[in-house]
Short mmCIF file of C-alpha atoms and ligand atoms in Angstrom, two decimals:
data_model
loop_
_atom_site.label_atom_id
_atom_site.label_comp_id
_atom_site.label_asym_id
_atom_site.label_seq_id
_atom_site.Cartn_x
_atom_site.Cartn_y
_atom_site.Cartn_z
CA MET B 218 -198.07 -164.51 66.69
CA SER B 219 -200.61 -161.98 67.84
CA ASP B 220 -199.09 -158.74 69.21
CA SER B 221 -200.01 -159.50 72.81
CA LYS B 222 -198.19 -162.84 72.77
CA LYS B 223 -194.61 -162.89 73.98
CA ILE B 224 -192.02 -164.11 71.47
CA MET B 225 -189.94 -166.90 72.91
CA LYS B 226 -186.44 -167.68 71.62
CA VAL B 227 -186.31 -171.38 70.78
CA TYR B 228 -183.19 -173.00 69.36
CA LEU B 229 -184.09 -176.16 67.45
CA ASP B 230 -181.08 -176.37 65.13
CA ASN B 231 -178.81 -178.60 67.19
CA ALA B 232 -177.84 -180.71 64.17
CA ALA B 233 -176.29 -177.57 62.64
CA THR B 234 -174.41 -176.85 65.83
CA THR B 235 -174.86 -177.21 69.56
CA PRO B 236 -174.24 -174.45 72.10
CA LEU B 237 -171.07 -174.73 74.15
CA ARG B 238 -171.84 -176.62 77.36
CA GLU B 239 -171.53 -174.28 80.37
CA GLU B 240 -168.88 -176.44 82.07
CA VAL B 241 -166.91 -176.58 78.79
CA LYS B 242 -167.00 -172.80 78.55
CA GLU B 243 -165.67 -172.46 82.11
CA TYR B 244 -162.98 -175.06 81.46
CA MET B 245 -161.88 -173.30 78.26
CA ILE B 246 -161.73 -169.91 79.98
CA GLU B 247 -159.42 -171.49 82.55
CA ALA B 248 -157.41 -173.18 79.81
CA ILE B 249 -156.90 -169.94 77.86
CA ASN B 250 -154.99 -168.61 80.86
CA GLY B 251 -153.13 -171.89 81.19
CA PRO B 252 -150.18 -173.45 79.34
CA TYR B 253 -149.25 -171.82 76.05
CA GLY B 254 -146.17 -173.76 75.01
CA ASN B 255 -146.11 -175.38 71.61
CA PRO B 256 -146.90 -179.07 72.18
CA SER B 257 -144.09 -179.98 69.78
CA SER B 258 -141.46 -178.10 71.82
CA THR B 259 -139.34 -180.32 74.00
CA HIS B 260 -138.90 -177.85 76.89
CA GLN B 261 -141.12 -177.78 79.97
CA PHE B 262 -143.65 -175.32 78.44
CA GLY B 263 -144.08 -177.58 75.46
CA ARG B 264 -144.24 -180.68 77.58
CA THR B 265 -147.08 -179.24 79.68
CA SER B 266 -149.09 -178.50 76.54
CA LYS B 267 -148.25 -181.92 75.16
CA GLY B 268 -149.71 -183.41 78.35
CA ILE B 269 -153.07 -181.71 77.64
CA LEU B 270 -153.01 -182.90 74.05
CA GLU B 271 -152.14 -186.49 74.88
CA GLY B 272 -154.65 -186.57 77.76
CA ALA B 273 -157.38 -185.66 75.28
CA ARG B 274 -156.16 -188.24 72.76
CA LYS B 275 -156.07 -190.94 75.43
CA TYR B 276 -159.59 -190.15 76.64
CA ILE B 277 -161.04 -190.17 73.10
CA ALA B 278 -159.27 -193.44 72.32
CA GLU B 279 -160.52 -195.09 75.52
CA SER B 280 -164.07 -193.97 74.81
CA LEU B 281 -163.89 -195.59 71.34
CA ASN B 282 -161.92 -198.63 72.48
CA CYS B 283 -158.98 -197.99 70.17
CA SER B 284 -155.36 -196.95 70.56
CA PRO B 285 -154.40 -193.27 71.13
CA MET B 286 -152.09 -193.64 68.12
CA GLU B 287 -155.17 -194.04 65.95
CA ILE B 288 -156.63 -190.63 66.84
CA VAL B 289 -155.63 -187.64 64.69
CA PHE B 290 -156.80 -184.14 65.63
CA THR B 291 -158.32 -182.07 62.81
CA ALA B 292 -160.07 -178.75 62.29
CA GLY B 293 -163.45 -180.51 62.35
CA GLY B 294 -165.58 -183.02 60.49
CA THR B 295 -165.03 -181.63 56.99
CA GLU B 296 -161.25 -181.95 57.26
CA ALA B 297 -161.54 -185.46 58.64
CA ASP B 298 -163.81 -186.53 55.76
CA ASN B 299 -161.53 -184.90 53.17
CA THR B 300 -158.48 -186.58 54.66
CA ALA B 301 -160.01 -190.03 54.68
CA LEU B 302 -161.25 -189.94 51.09
CA ASN B 303 -158.10 -188.37 49.63
CA CYS B 304 -155.72 -190.62 51.55
CA ALA B 305 -157.64 -193.78 50.72
CA VAL B 306 -157.18 -193.04 47.03
CA ARG B 307 -153.63 -191.68 47.20
CA ASP B 308 -152.12 -194.05 49.78
CA LEU B 309 -154.21 -197.20 49.69
CA GLY B 310 -154.69 -197.71 45.97
CA VAL B 311 -158.45 -197.30 46.01
CA THR B 312 -159.87 -196.93 42.50
CA ARG B 313 -163.54 -196.67 43.43
CA ILE B 314 -165.50 -194.80 46.08
CA ILE B 315 -168.94 -196.12 46.96
CA THR B 316 -171.15 -193.66 48.78
CA SER B 317 -174.82 -192.64 48.98
CA PRO B 318 -176.72 -189.60 47.73
CA LEU B 319 -177.62 -188.81 51.35
CA GLU B 320 -174.09 -188.05 52.55
CA HIS B 321 -173.08 -184.63 53.81
CA HIS B 322 -171.40 -182.41 51.23
CA ALA B 323 -168.15 -182.84 53.17
CA VAL B 324 -168.18 -186.36 51.71
CA LEU B 325 -170.15 -185.95 48.46
CA HIS B 326 -168.22 -182.95 47.16
CA THR B 327 -164.93 -184.52 48.25
CA ALA B 328 -165.79 -187.75 46.42
CA GLU B 329 -166.60 -185.72 43.28
CA ALA B 330 -163.34 -183.75 43.59
CA VAL B 331 -161.27 -186.88 44.18
CA GLY B 332 -163.02 -188.56 41.26
CA SER B 333 -162.15 -185.70 38.93
CA CYS B 334 -158.47 -185.45 40.04
CA PHE B 335 -157.58 -189.13 40.18
CA ASP B 336 -158.55 -192.10 38.12
CA VAL B 337 -161.30 -193.04 40.53
CA LYS B 338 -164.93 -193.77 39.90
CA VAL B 339 -167.68 -192.80 42.29
CA GLU B 340 -170.68 -195.09 42.59
CA LEU B 341 -173.86 -194.43 44.54
CA VAL B 342 -175.57 -197.19 46.46
CA ASN B 343 -179.32 -197.52 45.88
CA LEU B 344 -181.78 -196.34 48.49
CA LEU B 345 -184.85 -198.17 49.70
CA ASP B 346 -188.06 -196.55 50.78
CA LYS B 347 -187.45 -193.68 53.25
CA GLY B 348 -183.78 -193.44 52.34
CA GLU B 349 -182.60 -196.64 53.97
CA ILE B 350 -179.41 -197.95 52.37
CA ASP B 351 -180.01 -200.96 50.11
CA TYR B 352 -177.50 -203.31 51.76
CA ASN B 353 -178.04 -205.98 49.09
CA HIS B 354 -177.12 -203.53 46.37
CA LEU B 355 -174.02 -202.51 48.33
CA GLU B 356 -172.98 -206.14 48.55
CA SER B 357 -173.57 -206.70 44.84
CA LEU B 358 -171.33 -203.69 44.07
CA LEU B 359 -168.57 -204.95 46.36
CA LYS B 360 -168.56 -208.44 44.90
CA ASP B 361 -166.49 -207.46 41.86
CA GLY B 362 -163.41 -207.04 44.10
CA GLU B 363 -162.32 -203.62 42.78
CA PRO B 364 -160.13 -201.76 45.36
CA THR B 365 -162.83 -199.72 47.06
CA LEU B 366 -163.53 -197.24 49.82
CA VAL B 367 -167.09 -197.34 51.13
CA THR B 368 -168.08 -194.07 52.78
CA LEU B 369 -171.45 -194.03 54.51
CA MET B 370 -172.49 -191.86 57.44
CA HIS B 371 -173.54 -193.31 60.78
CA ALA B 372 -176.60 -191.07 61.01
CA ASN B 373 -177.97 -188.57 58.54
CA ASN B 374 -177.96 -184.93 59.58
CA GLU B 375 -181.18 -184.02 57.75
CA VAL B 376 -183.53 -186.94 58.31
CA GLY B 377 -181.73 -188.82 61.10
CA ASN B 378 -181.61 -192.26 59.38
CA PHE B 379 -179.17 -194.64 61.09
CA LEU B 380 -176.79 -196.91 59.21
CA ASP B 381 -176.09 -200.43 60.44
CA LEU B 382 -172.37 -199.85 61.03
CA LYS B 383 -171.70 -203.45 62.01
CA ARG B 384 -173.31 -204.83 58.89
CA VAL B 385 -171.50 -202.48 56.52
CA GLY B 386 -168.17 -202.92 58.31
CA ASP B 387 -168.45 -206.71 58.17
CA MET B 388 -169.42 -206.57 54.51
CA CYS B 389 -166.42 -204.36 53.70
CA LYS B 390 -164.15 -206.77 55.54
CA THR B 391 -165.55 -209.74 53.61
CA TYR B 392 -164.88 -208.06 50.28
CA SER B 393 -161.58 -206.40 51.34
CA ALA B 394 -162.94 -202.87 50.95
CA TYR B 395 -162.00 -199.97 53.22
CA PHE B 396 -164.77 -198.39 55.27
CA HIS B 397 -165.02 -194.71 56.24
CA THR B 398 -167.91 -193.43 58.30
CA ASP B 399 -168.88 -189.87 59.15
CA THR B 400 -169.98 -189.99 62.80
CA VAL B 401 -170.32 -186.22 63.13
CA GLN B 402 -173.96 -186.50 64.23
CA THR B 403 -173.48 -189.43 66.59
CA MET B 404 -170.16 -188.87 68.37
CA GLY B 405 -170.89 -188.06 72.01
CA HIS B 406 -174.51 -189.16 71.56
CA HIS B 407 -173.97 -192.89 70.97
CA VAL B 408 -171.48 -195.48 72.17
CA LEU B 409 -169.11 -196.80 69.50
CA ASP B 410 -166.79 -199.72 70.11
CA LEU B 411 -164.14 -199.84 67.39
CA GLN B 412 -163.06 -203.35 68.39
CA GLU B 413 -166.53 -204.56 67.46
CA LEU B 414 -166.89 -202.61 64.22
CA ASN B 415 -164.74 -203.04 61.13
CA ILE B 416 -164.10 -199.35 60.52
CA ASP B 417 -160.96 -197.96 58.87
CA PHE B 418 -161.64 -194.22 59.07
CA LEU B 419 -164.08 -192.22 61.16
CA ALA B 420 -164.80 -188.47 61.31
CA ALA B 421 -166.03 -186.46 64.31
CA SER B 422 -166.59 -182.80 65.17
CA ALA B 423 -166.66 -181.15 68.63
CA HIS B 424 -169.33 -178.55 67.92
CA LYS B 425 -171.98 -181.25 67.51
CA PHE B 426 -171.52 -182.47 71.08
CA TYR B 427 -171.57 -179.13 72.92
CA GLY B 428 -167.89 -178.45 72.31
CA PRO B 429 -166.07 -175.67 70.43
CA LYS B 430 -166.28 -175.09 66.68
CA GLY B 431 -163.38 -175.68 64.28
CA VAL B 432 -161.96 -178.74 66.02
CA GLY B 433 -162.56 -182.45 65.59
CA PHE B 434 -160.74 -185.68 65.10
CA MET B 435 -160.45 -188.71 62.92
CA TYR B 436 -159.77 -192.32 63.69
CA VAL B 437 -157.40 -194.04 61.29
CA ASN B 438 -156.94 -197.75 61.81
CA SER B 439 -153.32 -198.37 62.80
CA GLY B 440 -152.96 -201.04 60.11
CA LEU B 441 -153.23 -198.40 57.37
CA LYS B 442 -150.31 -196.58 55.81
CA GLN B 443 -151.44 -192.97 55.63
CA ALA B 444 -149.28 -190.01 54.54
CA PRO B 445 -150.38 -186.51 55.64
CA PHE B 446 -153.19 -184.78 53.77
CA ILE B 447 -152.04 -181.45 55.24
CA ASN B 448 -148.29 -181.25 54.82
CA GLY B 449 -146.02 -179.43 57.25
CA GLY B 450 -144.33 -180.38 60.50
CA SER B 451 -144.43 -183.87 61.91
CA GLN B 452 -147.33 -183.20 64.27
CA GLU B 453 -149.87 -185.95 64.88
CA ARG B 454 -147.20 -188.61 64.32
CA GLY B 455 -146.62 -187.32 60.82
CA LYS B 456 -150.29 -187.71 59.84
CA ARG B 457 -151.34 -184.04 59.90
CA GLY B 458 -149.02 -181.04 59.75
CA GLY B 459 -149.70 -177.84 61.72
CA THR B 460 -149.61 -176.84 65.39
CA GLU B 461 -152.58 -178.39 67.09
CA ASN B 462 -155.53 -176.28 68.30
CA LEU B 463 -154.67 -176.86 71.94
CA LEU B 464 -157.50 -174.82 73.45
CA GLY B 465 -160.06 -176.34 71.09
CA ILE B 466 -158.81 -179.85 71.79
CA ALA B 467 -158.96 -179.25 75.56
CA GLY B 468 -162.57 -178.04 75.13
CA MET B 469 -163.41 -181.02 72.92
CA HIS B 470 -161.99 -183.41 75.52
CA LYS B 471 -164.16 -181.89 78.26
CA ALA B 472 -167.23 -181.77 76.00
CA LEU B 473 -166.91 -185.42 74.99
CA GLN B 474 -166.41 -186.51 78.59
CA LEU B 475 -169.51 -184.65 79.79
CA SER B 476 -171.58 -185.85 76.82
CA ILE B 477 -170.62 -189.46 77.46
CA GLU B 478 -171.31 -189.17 81.20
CA SER B 479 -174.80 -187.73 80.63
CA MET B 480 -175.57 -189.60 77.39
CA GLU B 481 -178.26 -191.95 78.66
CA GLU B 482 -180.12 -189.37 80.67
CA GLU B 483 -179.99 -186.74 77.93
CA ASN B 484 -181.00 -189.15 75.17
CA ASN B 485 -183.99 -190.37 77.24
CA ARG B 486 -185.16 -186.80 77.73
CA ILE B 487 -184.72 -185.95 74.04
CA VAL B 488 -186.54 -189.12 72.85
CA ALA B 489 -189.48 -188.24 75.09
CA LEU B 490 -189.57 -184.70 73.68
CA LYS B 491 -189.39 -186.02 70.12
CA GLU B 492 -192.24 -188.46 70.75
CA TYR B 493 -194.35 -185.71 72.28
CA PHE B 494 -193.65 -183.39 69.36
CA ILE B 495 -194.48 -186.07 66.75
CA GLY B 496 -197.78 -186.76 68.52
CA ARG B 497 -198.80 -183.11 68.57
CA LEU B 498 -197.75 -182.51 64.95
CA LYS B 499 -199.73 -185.55 63.79
CA ASN B 500 -202.84 -184.44 65.65
CA GLU B 501 -202.75 -180.74 64.97
CA MET B 502 -201.10 -180.05 61.60
CA GLU B 503 -203.08 -180.87 58.46
CA GLY B 504 -201.47 -183.31 56.03
CA VAL B 505 -198.25 -183.53 58.04
CA TYR B 506 -195.75 -186.29 57.25
CA PHE B 507 -192.21 -187.08 58.26
CA ASN B 508 -189.20 -187.41 55.98
CA GLY B 509 -186.90 -190.42 55.86
CA LEU B 510 -187.03 -192.54 58.99
CA SER B 511 -187.12 -189.50 61.23
CA ALA B 512 -190.41 -190.41 62.94
CA ASP B 513 -189.17 -193.95 63.66
CA LEU B 514 -187.77 -193.64 67.16
CA ASP B 515 -185.69 -196.83 66.88
CA ARG B 516 -184.14 -196.18 63.49
CA SER B 517 -183.35 -192.48 63.58
CA LEU B 518 -181.42 -190.00 65.67
CA CYS B 519 -183.48 -188.79 68.61
CA THR B 520 -182.20 -185.30 67.91
CA VAL B 521 -183.53 -184.97 64.34
CA LEU B 522 -187.11 -184.61 63.16
CA SER B 523 -187.70 -183.69 59.51
CA VAL B 524 -191.29 -182.65 58.92
CA SER B 525 -193.21 -181.86 55.75
CA LEU B 526 -195.93 -179.34 56.48
CA PRO B 527 -198.22 -178.88 53.44
CA SER B 528 -200.50 -176.54 55.38
CA LEU B 529 -197.79 -173.89 55.77
CA PRO B 530 -196.83 -171.19 53.24
CA SER B 531 -194.44 -172.45 50.55
CA GLY B 532 -191.36 -170.91 48.94
CA GLY B 533 -189.25 -170.87 52.10
CA MET B 534 -191.61 -168.38 53.79
CA HIS B 535 -192.35 -170.85 56.57
CA LEU B 536 -188.73 -170.72 57.79
CA PHE B 537 -188.76 -166.95 57.67
CA SER B 538 -192.01 -166.88 59.67
CA LEU B 539 -190.58 -169.28 62.26
CA ASP B 540 -187.50 -167.08 62.55
CA MET B 541 -189.67 -163.97 62.98
CA ASN B 542 -191.33 -165.80 65.85
CA GLY B 543 -188.00 -166.57 67.53
CA ILE B 544 -187.74 -170.18 66.36
CA ALA B 545 -184.44 -171.34 64.85
CA ALA B 546 -184.72 -174.43 62.62
CA SER B 547 -183.49 -175.45 59.18
CA GLY B 548 -185.10 -176.31 55.86
CA GLY B 549 -182.82 -179.23 55.20
CA SER B 550 -179.30 -179.02 56.51
CA ALA B 551 -177.95 -175.62 57.54
CA CYS B 552 -175.43 -175.88 54.72
CA SER B 553 -178.16 -176.07 52.08
CA SER B 554 -180.78 -173.83 53.68
CA GLY B 555 -178.81 -170.71 52.82
CA SER B 556 -178.48 -171.64 49.16
CA SER B 557 -181.12 -171.47 46.48
CA LYS B 558 -180.93 -175.23 45.92
CA GLY B 559 -183.25 -177.49 47.88
CA SER B 560 -182.02 -180.27 50.08
CA HIS B 561 -180.15 -182.97 48.15
CA VAL B 562 -181.17 -185.45 50.84
CA ILE B 563 -184.91 -184.87 50.46
CA SER B 564 -184.54 -184.86 46.65
CA ALA B 565 -182.85 -188.27 46.80
CA ILE B 566 -185.46 -189.81 49.11
CA ASP B 567 -188.62 -188.17 47.82
CA PRO B 568 -188.03 -186.24 44.55
CA GLU B 569 -191.70 -185.29 44.27
CA ASN B 570 -191.75 -183.60 47.66
CA THR B 571 -192.26 -179.87 47.11
CA ASP B 572 -193.98 -179.25 50.44
CA PRO B 573 -192.56 -176.88 53.04
CA ILE B 574 -190.05 -178.82 55.14
CA VAL B 575 -188.62 -178.06 58.54
CA ARG B 576 -185.78 -179.96 60.14
CA PHE B 577 -186.24 -179.49 63.86
CA SER B 578 -183.19 -180.72 65.75
CA ILE B 579 -183.66 -181.13 69.46
CA GLY B 580 -180.89 -180.71 72.01
CA LYS B 581 -180.31 -181.21 75.70
CA ASN B 582 -181.47 -177.67 76.55
CA ASN B 583 -184.90 -177.89 74.91
CA THR B 584 -188.07 -178.20 76.96
CA GLN B 585 -191.66 -179.29 76.43
CA GLU B 586 -192.73 -175.71 77.02
CA GLU B 587 -190.64 -174.65 74.02
CA LEU B 588 -192.24 -177.32 71.83
CA ASP B 589 -195.68 -176.13 72.98
CA TYR B 590 -194.71 -172.62 71.88
CA VAL B 591 -193.55 -173.98 68.48
CA MET B 592 -196.91 -175.75 68.10
CA ASP B 593 -198.75 -172.48 68.85
CA VAL B 594 -196.74 -170.71 66.16
CA LEU B 595 -197.19 -173.51 63.62
CA LYS B 596 -200.94 -173.59 64.19
CA GLU B 597 -201.16 -169.84 63.81
CA LEU B 598 -199.21 -169.99 60.52
CA GLN B 599 -201.48 -172.81 59.38
CA ALA B 600 -204.59 -170.74 60.18
CA GLN B 601 -203.17 -167.67 58.36
CA GLN B 602 -202.35 -169.79 55.32
CA ALA B 603 -205.86 -171.27 55.28
CA VAL B 604 -207.30 -167.73 55.13
CA THR B 605 -205.06 -166.70 52.21
CA LEU B 606 -206.01 -169.74 50.11
N1 PLP N 746 -170.67 -184.32 58.45
C1 PLP N 746 -171.91 -184.14 58.93
C2 PLP N 746 -172.85 -185.29 58.98
C3 PLP N 746 -172.31 -182.89 59.42
O1 PLP N 746 -173.54 -182.74 59.91
C4 PLP N 746 -171.39 -181.82 59.37
C5 PLP N 746 -171.77 -180.47 59.83
O2 PLP N 746 -172.87 -180.00 59.60
C6 PLP N 746 -170.09 -182.07 58.86
C7 PLP N 746 -169.77 -183.33 58.41
C8 PLP N 746 -169.05 -181.01 58.82
O3 PLP N 746 -168.44 -180.88 60.08
P1 PLP N 746 -167.65 -179.54 60.46
O4 PLP N 746 -168.67 -178.46 60.60
O5 PLP N 746 -166.98 -179.85 61.77
O6 PLP N 746 -166.66 -179.29 59.39
#
């Protein structure tokens, strides 16, 4: 930006993490001064803490229409994904994992690790144009009847593509396969009814719905026999050893409640911002195009917009320039933007794409004024690049 122009701080990396909601922060500050007993202790201090824990479990279960017994607290989405994949192989006799090249590394790297430790093969489902899962290919893979876990995410964190959870769950049921879904990007942003969906395992993380980091949960269908992945005490009904993160779980409970209560209103606001942003990018940035289904408002997360911007400087300089102008966004996912490798998601959808990419992820605190500022910066970078060419 020119020297006279004020630099605005704009956070557009909400798919990497969301800021703690103000009310959650206040609630957690109160909670830190509150009960400190170990929830597993049987005395009154322990019982008070247990009440907080079970209140959170009950709320989460009600919001998903499942039983509290089916909710297991974890240290976040990665642990939940690891637990599901490892336990499916170890406890349920799965000999094949079917996944997609678009999954988060919490799933892909776990599938690879499980595959190399156990006698398990990992198969990737084909993708259609724009990274949509080829459901016919998935069905053809499942038809052979091999004991299988299908793990496919509800919505992709880099390009926003939605999965048809109902369709995949029904297909898994038909062919007696287990179904795990990573709902880290959708929990608290979309309604899920587990009585309607044939899901066996689900992973969620509080810091993606304006809650604290390092805490999450998994759903494990009560019909499944699952031994602990983390061994220790008999916490979480023997499904996960270790004293629970009471403060984090209290914060997650509050965050989920507030996200669910304001879901419709916040999603409507974010969709409108996304639509506005797409319109301006299309009109004002030369050669712009959108990755995956991210510009399709019905088939992608409203929070994620992955944009290829050929008119910006290449080699990662565009992200640096955005950062210098106060704008926080990612190249692909946050996990890959810090490494020298490009995004595995973009490579799988569009291997020829070498253009500068920005994943803007919009949250409840963003405003149109901020997007206007981003457009000013992008246009200035575009103009500078045109001069250097
Ligand atoms: N799954 C997806 C889709 C994610 O976006 C992330 C975080 O970026 C994770 C899993 C990992 O979750 P956590 O950070 O809670 O371990």
